[in-house]
Tab-separated table of C-alpha atoms in Angstrom:
chain	number	residue	atom	x	y	z
A	5	UNK	CA	-27.055	14.684	-12.471
A	6	UNK	CA	-25.526	12.020	-14.687
A	7	UNK	CA	-24.833	8.722	-12.933
A	8	UNK	CA	-21.303	7.491	-13.586
A	9	UNK	CA	-21.117	3.739	-14.156
A	10	UNK	CA	-18.108	1.851	-12.897
A	11	UNK	CA	-16.463	-0.991	-14.766
A	12	UNK	CA	-14.951	-3.846	-12.770
A	13	UNK	CA	-12.754	-6.427	-14.483
A	14	UNK	CA	-11.658	-9.667	-12.809
A	15	UNK	CA	-8.062	-10.712	-13.520
A	16	UNK	CA	-6.171	-13.993	-13.271
A	17	UNK	CA	-2.416	-13.534	-13.611
A	18	UNK	CA	0.448	-16.014	-13.600
A	19	UNK	CA	2.014	-15.858	-10.156
A	20	UNK	CA	5.255	-16.680	-8.415
A	21	UNK	CA	7.085	-19.738	-9.792
A	22	UNK	CA	4.169	-20.192	-12.243
A	23	UNK	CA	2.414	-22.342	-9.647
A	24	UNK	CA	-0.282	-20.263	-7.948
A	25	UNK	CA	-2.187	-17.518	-9.788
A	26	UNK	CA	-2.516	-13.917	-8.693
A	27	UNK	CA	-6.218	-13.122	-8.481
A	28	UNK	CA	-6.991	-9.433	-8.901
A	29	UNK	CA	-9.643	-6.986	-10.001
A	30	UNK	CA	-9.495	-3.490	-11.435
A	31	UNK	CA	-12.253	-0.883	-11.089
A	32	UNK	CA	-12.488	2.296	-13.185
A	33	UNK	CA	-14.744	4.719	-15.018
A	34	UNK	CA	-14.830	3.667	-18.656
A	35	UNK	CA	-14.977	7.186	-20.077
A	36	UNK	CA	-11.942	7.170	-22.362
A	37	UNK	CA	-9.848	9.407	-20.105
A	38	UNK	CA	-6.387	8.127	-19.164
A	39	UNK	CA	-6.172	7.565	-15.418
A	40	UNK	CA	-3.531	6.910	-12.754
A	41	UNK	CA	-3.348	3.323	-11.512
A	42	UNK	CA	-3.394	2.415	-7.829
A	43	UNK	CA	-2.129	-1.017	-6.786
A	44	UNK	CA	-3.337	-2.115	-3.349
A	45	UNK	CA	-1.206	-4.676	-1.472
A	46	UNK	CA	-2.924	-6.383	1.474
A	47	UNK	CA	-1.215	-7.416	4.685
A	48	UNK	CA	-0.472	-10.650	6.553
A	49	UNK	CA	-3.552	-12.899	6.757
A	50	UNK	CA	-5.289	-10.406	4.481
A	51	UNK	CA	-6.755	-10.679	0.990
A	52	UNK	CA	-8.108	-8.386	-1.694
A	53	UNK	CA	-11.790	-8.949	-0.862
A	54	UNK	CA	-11.362	-8.566	2.889
A	55	UNK	CA	-13.827	-6.262	4.610
A	56	UNK	CA	-14.569	-2.969	2.843
A	57	UNK	CA	-11.625	-3.042	0.417
A	58	UNK	CA	-14.192	-3.226	-2.418
A	59	UNK	CA	-15.463	0.196	-1.363
A	60	UNK	CA	-11.931	1.567	-1.658
A	61	UNK	CA	-11.975	0.444	-5.297
A	62	UNK	CA	-15.288	2.107	-6.044
A	63	UNK	CA	-14.540	5.385	-4.287
A	64	UNK	CA	-11.080	5.708	-5.837
A	65	UNK	CA	-12.520	4.936	-9.283
A	66	UNK	CA	-15.170	7.628	-8.888
A	67	UNK	CA	-12.346	10.052	-8.078
A	68	UNK	CA	-10.663	9.292	-11.403
A	69	UNK	CA	-8.292	6.418	-10.613
A	70	UNK	CA	-8.019	2.838	-11.841
A	71	UNK	CA	-7.900	0.837	-8.612
A	72	UNK	CA	-6.309	-2.618	-8.807
A	73	UNK	CA	-6.425	-4.774	-5.703
A	74	UNK	CA	-4.875	-8.214	-5.725
A	75	UNK	CA	-4.138	-11.353	-3.754
A	76	UNK	CA	-0.534	-12.369	-3.338
A	77	UNK	CA	-0.295	-15.712	-5.104
A	78	UNK	CA	0.535	-17.642	-1.925
A	79	UNK	CA	-1.747	-15.828	0.539
A	80	UNK	CA	-4.020	-18.881	0.774
A	81	UNK	CA	-6.987	-17.494	-1.166
A	82	UNK	CA	-8.042	-19.440	-4.249
A	83	UNK	CA	-9.918	-18.358	-7.402
A	84	UNK	CA	-12.814	-20.572	-6.260
A	85	UNK	CA	-13.200	-18.787	-2.899
A	86	UNK	CA	-12.056	-15.167	-2.762
A	87	UNK	CA	-13.613	-14.405	0.627
A	88	UNK	CA	-11.580	-16.593	2.952
A	89	UNK	CA	-8.146	-18.213	3.312
A	90	UNK	CA	-8.780	-21.861	2.477
A	91	UNK	CA	-5.473	-23.075	0.946
A	92	UNK	CA	-3.450	-23.378	4.130
A	93	UNK	CA	-0.584	-25.197	2.413
A	94	UNK	CA	-0.094	-22.282	0.027
A	95	UNK	CA	-0.196	-19.901	2.986
A	96	UNK	CA	2.515	-21.960	4.654
A	97	UNK	CA	4.802	-21.657	1.630
A	98	UNK	CA	4.442	-17.912	1.179
A	99	UNK	CA	7.476	-15.678	1.690
A	100	UNK	CA	8.735	-12.160	1.016
A	101	UNK	CA	10.461	-13.078	-2.250
A	102	UNK	CA	7.203	-14.400	-3.696
A	103	UNK	CA	5.284	-11.294	-2.675
A	104	UNK	CA	7.829	-8.936	-4.231
A	105	UNK	CA	7.847	-11.043	-7.397
A	106	UNK	CA	4.041	-10.930	-7.500
A	107	UNK	CA	4.071	-7.118	-7.580
A	108	UNK	CA	6.676	-7.275	-10.324
A	109	UNK	CA	4.480	-9.624	-12.345
A	110	UNK	CA	1.515	-7.304	-11.852
A	111	UNK	CA	3.488	-4.336	-13.154
A	112	UNK	CA	4.615	-6.303	-16.191
A	113	UNK	CA	1.049	-7.510	-16.792
A	114	UNK	CA	-0.143	-3.913	-16.696
A	115	UNK	CA	2.426	-2.926	-19.312
A	116	UNK	CA	2.238	-5.841	-21.709
A	117	UNK	CA	-1.339	-7.100	-21.441
A	118	UNK	CA	-3.830	-4.978	-19.548
A	119	UNK	CA	-2.844	-1.690	-21.200
A	120	UNK	CA	-3.882	-3.234	-24.537
A	121	UNK	CA	-7.283	-4.286	-23.162
A	122	UNK	CA	-8.099	-1.115	-21.206
A	123	UNK	CA	-7.451	2.249	-22.833
A	124	UNK	CA	-7.836	4.113	-19.530
A	125	UNK	CA	-4.475	3.113	-18.040
A	126	UNK	CA	-1.757	5.762	-17.626
A	127	UNK	CA	1.393	3.696	-17.178
A	128	UNK	CA	3.360	6.828	-16.279
A	129	UNK	CA	1.297	7.242	-13.116
A	130	UNK	CA	1.412	3.953	-11.219
A	131	UNK	CA	0.957	4.363	-7.466
A	132	UNK	CA	1.249	1.760	-4.714
A	133	UNK	CA	-0.600	1.425	-1.377
A	134	UNK	CA	0.617	-1.200	1.085
A	135	UNK	CA	-1.239	-2.103	4.285
A	136	UNK	CA	0.560	-3.588	7.312
A	137	UNK	CA	3.063	-6.223	6.126
A	138	UNK	CA	2.080	-5.207	2.602
A	139	UNK	CA	3.459	-1.780	3.496
A	140	UNK	CA	6.908	-3.222	4.187
A	141	UNK	CA	6.790	-5.245	0.971
A	142	UNK	CA	5.692	-2.132	-0.945
A	143	UNK	CA	8.610	-0.112	0.437
A	144	UNK	CA	11.087	-2.750	-0.740
A	145	UNK	CA	9.478	-2.988	-4.183
A	146	UNK	CA	9.302	0.799	-4.627
A	147	UNK	CA	12.997	1.039	-3.784
A	148	UNK	CA	13.736	-1.436	-6.583
A	149	UNK	CA	11.298	-0.394	-9.311
A	150	UNK	CA	11.085	2.982	-11.074
A	151	UNK	CA	7.712	2.060	-12.589
A	152	UNK	CA	6.171	2.948	-9.223
A	153	UNK	CA	5.845	6.738	-9.093
A	154	UNK	CA	4.333	7.315	-5.628
A	155	UNK	CA	4.056	5.224	-2.474
A	156	UNK	CA	1.593	5.243	0.427
A	157	UNK	CA	1.807	2.982	3.463
A	158	UNK	CA	-1.098	2.298	5.798
A	159	UNK	CA	-0.267	0.955	9.279
A	160	UNK	CA	2.986	-0.375	7.863
A	161	UNK	CA	5.629	-2.391	9.653
A	162	UNK	CA	9.104	-0.833	9.753
A	163	UNK	CA	11.182	-3.933	10.427
A	164	UNK	CA	11.054	-7.552	9.319
A	165	UNK	CA	14.283	-8.701	10.965
A	166	UNK	CA	13.129	-8.641	14.597
A	167	UNK	CA	9.820	-10.458	14.163
A	168	UNK	CA	11.152	-13.698	15.682
A	169	UNK	CA	13.463	-14.378	18.630
A	170	UNK	CA	16.403	-16.776	18.425
A	171	UNK	CA	14.499	-19.298	20.542
A	172	UNK	CA	11.524	-19.117	18.191
A	173	UNK	CA	13.753	-19.579	15.164
A	174	UNK	CA	15.413	-22.622	16.754
A	175	UNK	CA	12.034	-24.181	17.510
A	176	UNK	CA	10.874	-23.368	13.972
A	177	UNK	CA	13.912	-24.975	12.365
A	178	UNK	CA	13.646	-28.069	14.568
A	179	UNK	CA	9.943	-28.668	13.889
A	180	UNK	CA	9.834	-27.313	10.335
A	181	UNK	CA	6.623	-25.377	10.961
A	182	UNK	CA	5.002	-22.899	13.315
A	183	UNK	CA	1.344	-21.928	13.405
A	184	UNK	CA	-0.304	-18.527	13.501
A	185	UNK	CA	-3.888	-18.089	14.632
A	186	UNK	CA	-6.566	-16.191	12.792
A	187	UNK	CA	-8.253	-14.442	15.703
A	188	UNK	CA	-11.424	-13.909	13.664
A	189	UNK	CA	-11.994	-17.553	12.653
A	190	UNK	CA	-9.965	-19.338	15.321
A	191	UNK	CA	-8.105	-21.321	12.658
A	192	UNK	CA	-4.389	-22.093	12.782
A	193	UNK	CA	-2.348	-21.415	9.647
A	194	UNK	CA	1.027	-23.075	9.066
A	195	UNK	CA	4.207	-21.172	8.273
A	196	UNK	CA	6.948	-23.495	7.076
A	197	UNK	CA	10.606	-22.901	7.850
A	198	UNK	CA	11.278	-21.992	4.220
A	199	UNK	CA	9.994	-18.514	5.194
A	200	UNK	CA	12.941	-18.006	7.549
A	201	UNK	CA	15.334	-19.498	5.000
A	202	UNK	CA	14.110	-17.091	2.339
A	203	UNK	CA	14.649	-14.186	4.707
A	204	UNK	CA	18.140	-15.374	5.607
A	205	UNK	CA	19.143	-15.807	1.949
A	206	UNK	CA	18.109	-12.283	1.058
A	207	UNK	CA	19.871	-10.483	3.881
A	208	UNK	CA	20.033	-6.751	3.246
A	209	UNK	CA	17.293	-6.772	0.605
A	210	UNK	CA	14.616	-7.284	3.239
A	211	UNK	CA	15.932	-4.618	5.618
A	212	UNK	CA	13.301	-1.899	5.413
A	213	UNK	CA	15.720	0.691	6.805
A	214	UNK	CA	18.066	-0.018	3.894
A	215	UNK	CA	15.216	0.054	1.390
A	216	UNK	CA	14.036	3.425	2.702
A	217	UNK	CA	17.400	4.910	1.741
A	218	UNK	CA	16.611	4.007	-1.875
A	219	UNK	CA	12.970	5.096	-1.997
A	220	UNK	CA	13.104	8.156	-4.255
A	221	UNK	CA	9.348	8.345	-4.827
A	222	UNK	CA	7.128	10.807	-2.920
A	223	UNK	CA	5.831	8.865	0.072
A	224	UNK	CA	2.846	9.155	2.418
A	225	UNK	CA	2.805	7.366	5.785
A	226	UNK	CA	-0.561	6.868	7.530
A	227	UNK	CA	-0.920	5.248	10.940
A	228	UNK	CA	-3.440	5.149	13.792
A	229	UNK	CA	-2.581	5.965	17.391
A	230	UNK	CA	-4.539	2.933	18.656
A	231	UNK	CA	-2.999	0.394	16.280
A	232	UNK	CA	-3.090	-2.862	18.223
A	233	UNK	CA	-0.976	-4.798	15.718
A	234	UNK	CA	1.803	-2.441	14.583
A	235	UNK	CA	2.804	0.177	17.126
A	236	UNK	CA	2.604	3.756	15.902
A	237	UNK	CA	6.345	4.105	16.555
A	238	UNK	CA	6.809	2.228	13.266
A	239	UNK	CA	5.372	5.233	11.410
A	240	UNK	CA	7.635	7.667	13.258
A	241	UNK	CA	10.642	5.505	12.408
A	242	UNK	CA	9.739	5.354	8.712
A	243	UNK	CA	9.297	9.125	8.673
A	244	UNK	CA	12.656	9.591	10.398
A	245	UNK	CA	14.348	7.517	7.706
A	246	UNK	CA	12.689	9.650	5.010
A	247	UNK	CA	12.048	13.107	6.530
A	248	UNK	CA	10.659	14.493	3.272
A	249	UNK	CA	7.814	11.955	3.395
A	250	UNK	CA	4.374	13.082	4.501
A	251	UNK	CA	3.170	11.687	7.824
A	252	UNK	CA	-0.517	11.592	8.734
A	253	UNK	CA	-1.537	10.315	12.165
A	254	UNK	CA	-5.126	9.202	12.689
A	255	UNK	CA	-6.110	9.829	16.304
A	256	UNK	CA	-7.588	6.732	17.999
A	257	UNK	CA	-7.618	4.718	14.751
A	258	UNK	CA	-6.819	1.004	14.969
A	259	UNK	CA	-4.816	-1.239	12.628
A	260	UNK	CA	-7.533	-1.514	9.971
A	261	UNK	CA	-8.874	2.046	10.441
A	262	UNK	CA	-12.172	0.734	11.790
A	263	UNK	CA	-12.689	-1.926	9.114
A	264	UNK	CA	-13.811	-5.496	9.827
A	265	UNK	CA	-14.545	-8.625	7.803
A	266	UNK	CA	-17.148	-9.102	6.539
A	267	UNK	CA	-18.231	-5.523	5.870
A	268	UNK	CA	-22.013	-5.142	5.812
A	269	UNK	CA	-22.313	-1.357	5.532
A	270	UNK	CA	-22.570	0.601	2.277
A	271	UNK	CA	-20.184	3.225	3.672
A	272	UNK	CA	-16.541	3.107	4.700
A	273	UNK	CA	-15.628	3.396	8.387
A	274	UNK	CA	-14.816	7.029	9.135
A	275	UNK	CA	-11.094	6.466	9.783
A	276	UNK	CA	-10.659	4.395	6.629
A	277	UNK	CA	-12.494	6.992	4.557
A	278	UNK	CA	-10.171	9.676	5.884
A	279	UNK	CA	-7.099	7.530	5.123
A	280	UNK	CA	-8.327	7.034	1.559
A	281	UNK	CA	-9.130	10.734	1.147
A	282	UNK	CA	-5.650	11.764	2.305
A	283	UNK	CA	-4.074	9.160	0.022
A	284	UNK	CA	-5.990	10.184	-3.107
A	285	UNK	CA	-5.175	13.847	-2.430
A	286	UNK	CA	-1.495	12.898	-2.093
A	287	UNK	CA	-1.573	10.949	-5.355
A	288	UNK	CA	-3.295	13.847	-7.130
A	289	UNK	CA	-0.794	16.485	-5.930
C-alpha cells in the first residue's frame, strides 16, 4: 500500500491593526488534486498547537482536505513560542472585533497569496470550524461572509452578551482590568476594559442570536453532554435558532472532547475523533 506523504506549511500573516501577526499552518496531501479548505478557530485561552489539534490537521488532510489552523493575532501566543500563551499584554488587548478581522484577513490571504503558492486549494469550498468562543466568532463571521460555504461549531457558546454581570462590568471599568486564571498553569491573564468597550460599540453585531438569522450556510452543531465550560443547552439554543442545522450530541463528552494539553498520544481521544469524523462527513456531503 502506497504511503501518502503530508505537506505542512507554516504561515505568518499580517494580523489585526498590522501590529501582531497571525501564526498559522496548513496541512495537505500534495497530489495535485484540488481540495476543500478547513479553517479551524480555537477558543478562549486556546491556540492552534494546543493538545491534539495537530492530529486533526493530519487526519483531515489524509481524508482529502487542506486543514488550516491558526492563532488569533492577539491570543497571546508568539511566533517564538507556539506552545504556550506568553504575551499576556497581547492577550489583554484581544477582543471580538480583532478575532473577526483575523478570519477576514485569513480568507483574503487564501485568495490573494496562498492560492498562488499551493495549487491544491479549492477556494469555492472553504469551510469553518469554531471551538468554544471560536464557535461564536465563527457564527458571526459566517453570517457576514459568503466565502465561507459550510460551518461547524464544536462546544460553541450561544451568547456573548450575558458573560458579565453589571457589578462585574462596574468593577472592570473602575479598575481598567480583570484577570482570568488558566486552570492548567495557574497563571492569571489580564483582560483590559477595552474588551467591554469593543463589545458595547458593536451592539447587535455581536449578538449570536441575530447572527444566526443570517447564517445561510449548512451548519453542524456538535456538543458534549458533560461539557463543564459551556452548558449543552447552548447547542439546543443554536439548533432552535436554525432548525435546519444538524445537531450531534456526544454522550458524556466534555468541553474539549477528551483532549488535554500537552497531548502525548499518537491517537485522538475517542470523542474528538468522532467529532472530527462527523464534521468531515458533513463537509463532504
